[in-house]
Amino acid sequence: MAQRRDYPHKITFKVKHLDEYHDIVLDWDEDRYRYKSQQIFDQLELITGVPNRYACNVCVRRPDEVNLAGIIAVPHINLKAYPPGSEPNLPDYSRHYYREDDISWRIFRDGERYHLEYYAYYDYEVSKRISFSYSLVNERYVTEGACSRDFCHYKCTESHFKKLKDLASNDELNAKITPLVQPIMETFSNTRNSEKRKILIEFNVEQFLYVICSEERREVIQQNGHERQDDLYLRTRG
């Protein structure tokens, strides 16, 4: 197998989920994975308890200011989140060579520490249901006890996480939402997002999906003087 002389074949970094640190191990010699970054999703499933098929992507914020200067974030798509038969047609992969388009090896460093941030949303491209999106935020960008533009402590609580997990794993609820939302999102009309939000409000879930941290949006608030206020639930509901 071809080797990168400038990078170890196995690295371990820590991820803090809620109040506990967990190890994630990336093994570049692991032959089970077509894309090495897929290992992250399998291990996040064990850490969070969220089934793989309900987690569409993981994004690494400001990954490496030396080797990837100017890169705001690097996303990875979870191939296991696609419904059966809808997986993308990916190029052939030979295990004897590293893929040039898999830059995971340039992102992570052995021994680094990350905090796990997450939100849930309706994903019309991959899972076609309410799903999780994860962010790995390097600990150097996390301010202890205070929110920053990179990390919100108040969105990363056990109660909020449980609510999102319940929504993403509720197959009965998603079976009602998908037939209404998916056709709208596939029209690519200018009003599709507002129409989608109306449906999610009807099901009383938008208020949990659309959560804004004022510190993360500080630049917008400074520019406008306030954060836009939207109705996220039906006021007739109890």
Short mmCIF file of C-alpha atoms in Angstrom, two decimals, residues 37 40-41 55-61 73-79 117-118 132-137:
data_model
loop_
_atom_site.label_atom_id
_atom_site.label_comp_id
_atom_site.label_asym_id
_atom_site.label_seq_id
_atom_site.Cartn_x
_atom_site.Cartn_y
_atom_site.Cartn_z
CA SER A 37 -13.37 9.41 6.79
CA ILE A 40 -15.71 8.84 11.90
CA PHE A 41 -19.43 8.17 11.42
CA ALA A 55 -26.46 11.34 10.55
CA CYS A 56 -25.81 12.88 7.13
CA ASN A 57 -22.55 14.73 7.55
CA VAL A 58 -19.77 15.87 9.81
CA CYS A 59 -18.01 19.17 9.35
CA VAL A 60 -14.57 20.03 10.70
CA ARG A 61 -14.41 23.75 11.51
CA ALA A 73 -14.71 24.09 7.14
CA VAL A 74 -14.30 20.66 5.55
CA PRO A 75 -17.47 18.52 5.28
CA HIS A 76 -17.72 14.75 4.98
CA ILE A 77 -20.88 13.02 3.74
CA ASN A 78 -22.05 9.82 5.42
CA LEU A 79 -22.63 7.28 2.65
CA GLU A 117 -21.58 20.32 18.12
CA TYR A 118 -24.71 19.24 16.30
CA PHE A 132 -28.23 15.08 12.27
CA SER A 133 -25.34 17.22 11.15
CA TYR A 134 -22.22 17.14 13.31
CA SER A 135 -19.43 19.66 13.71
CA LEU A 136 -16.03 18.91 15.19
CA VAL A 137 -14.69 22.10 16.75
#
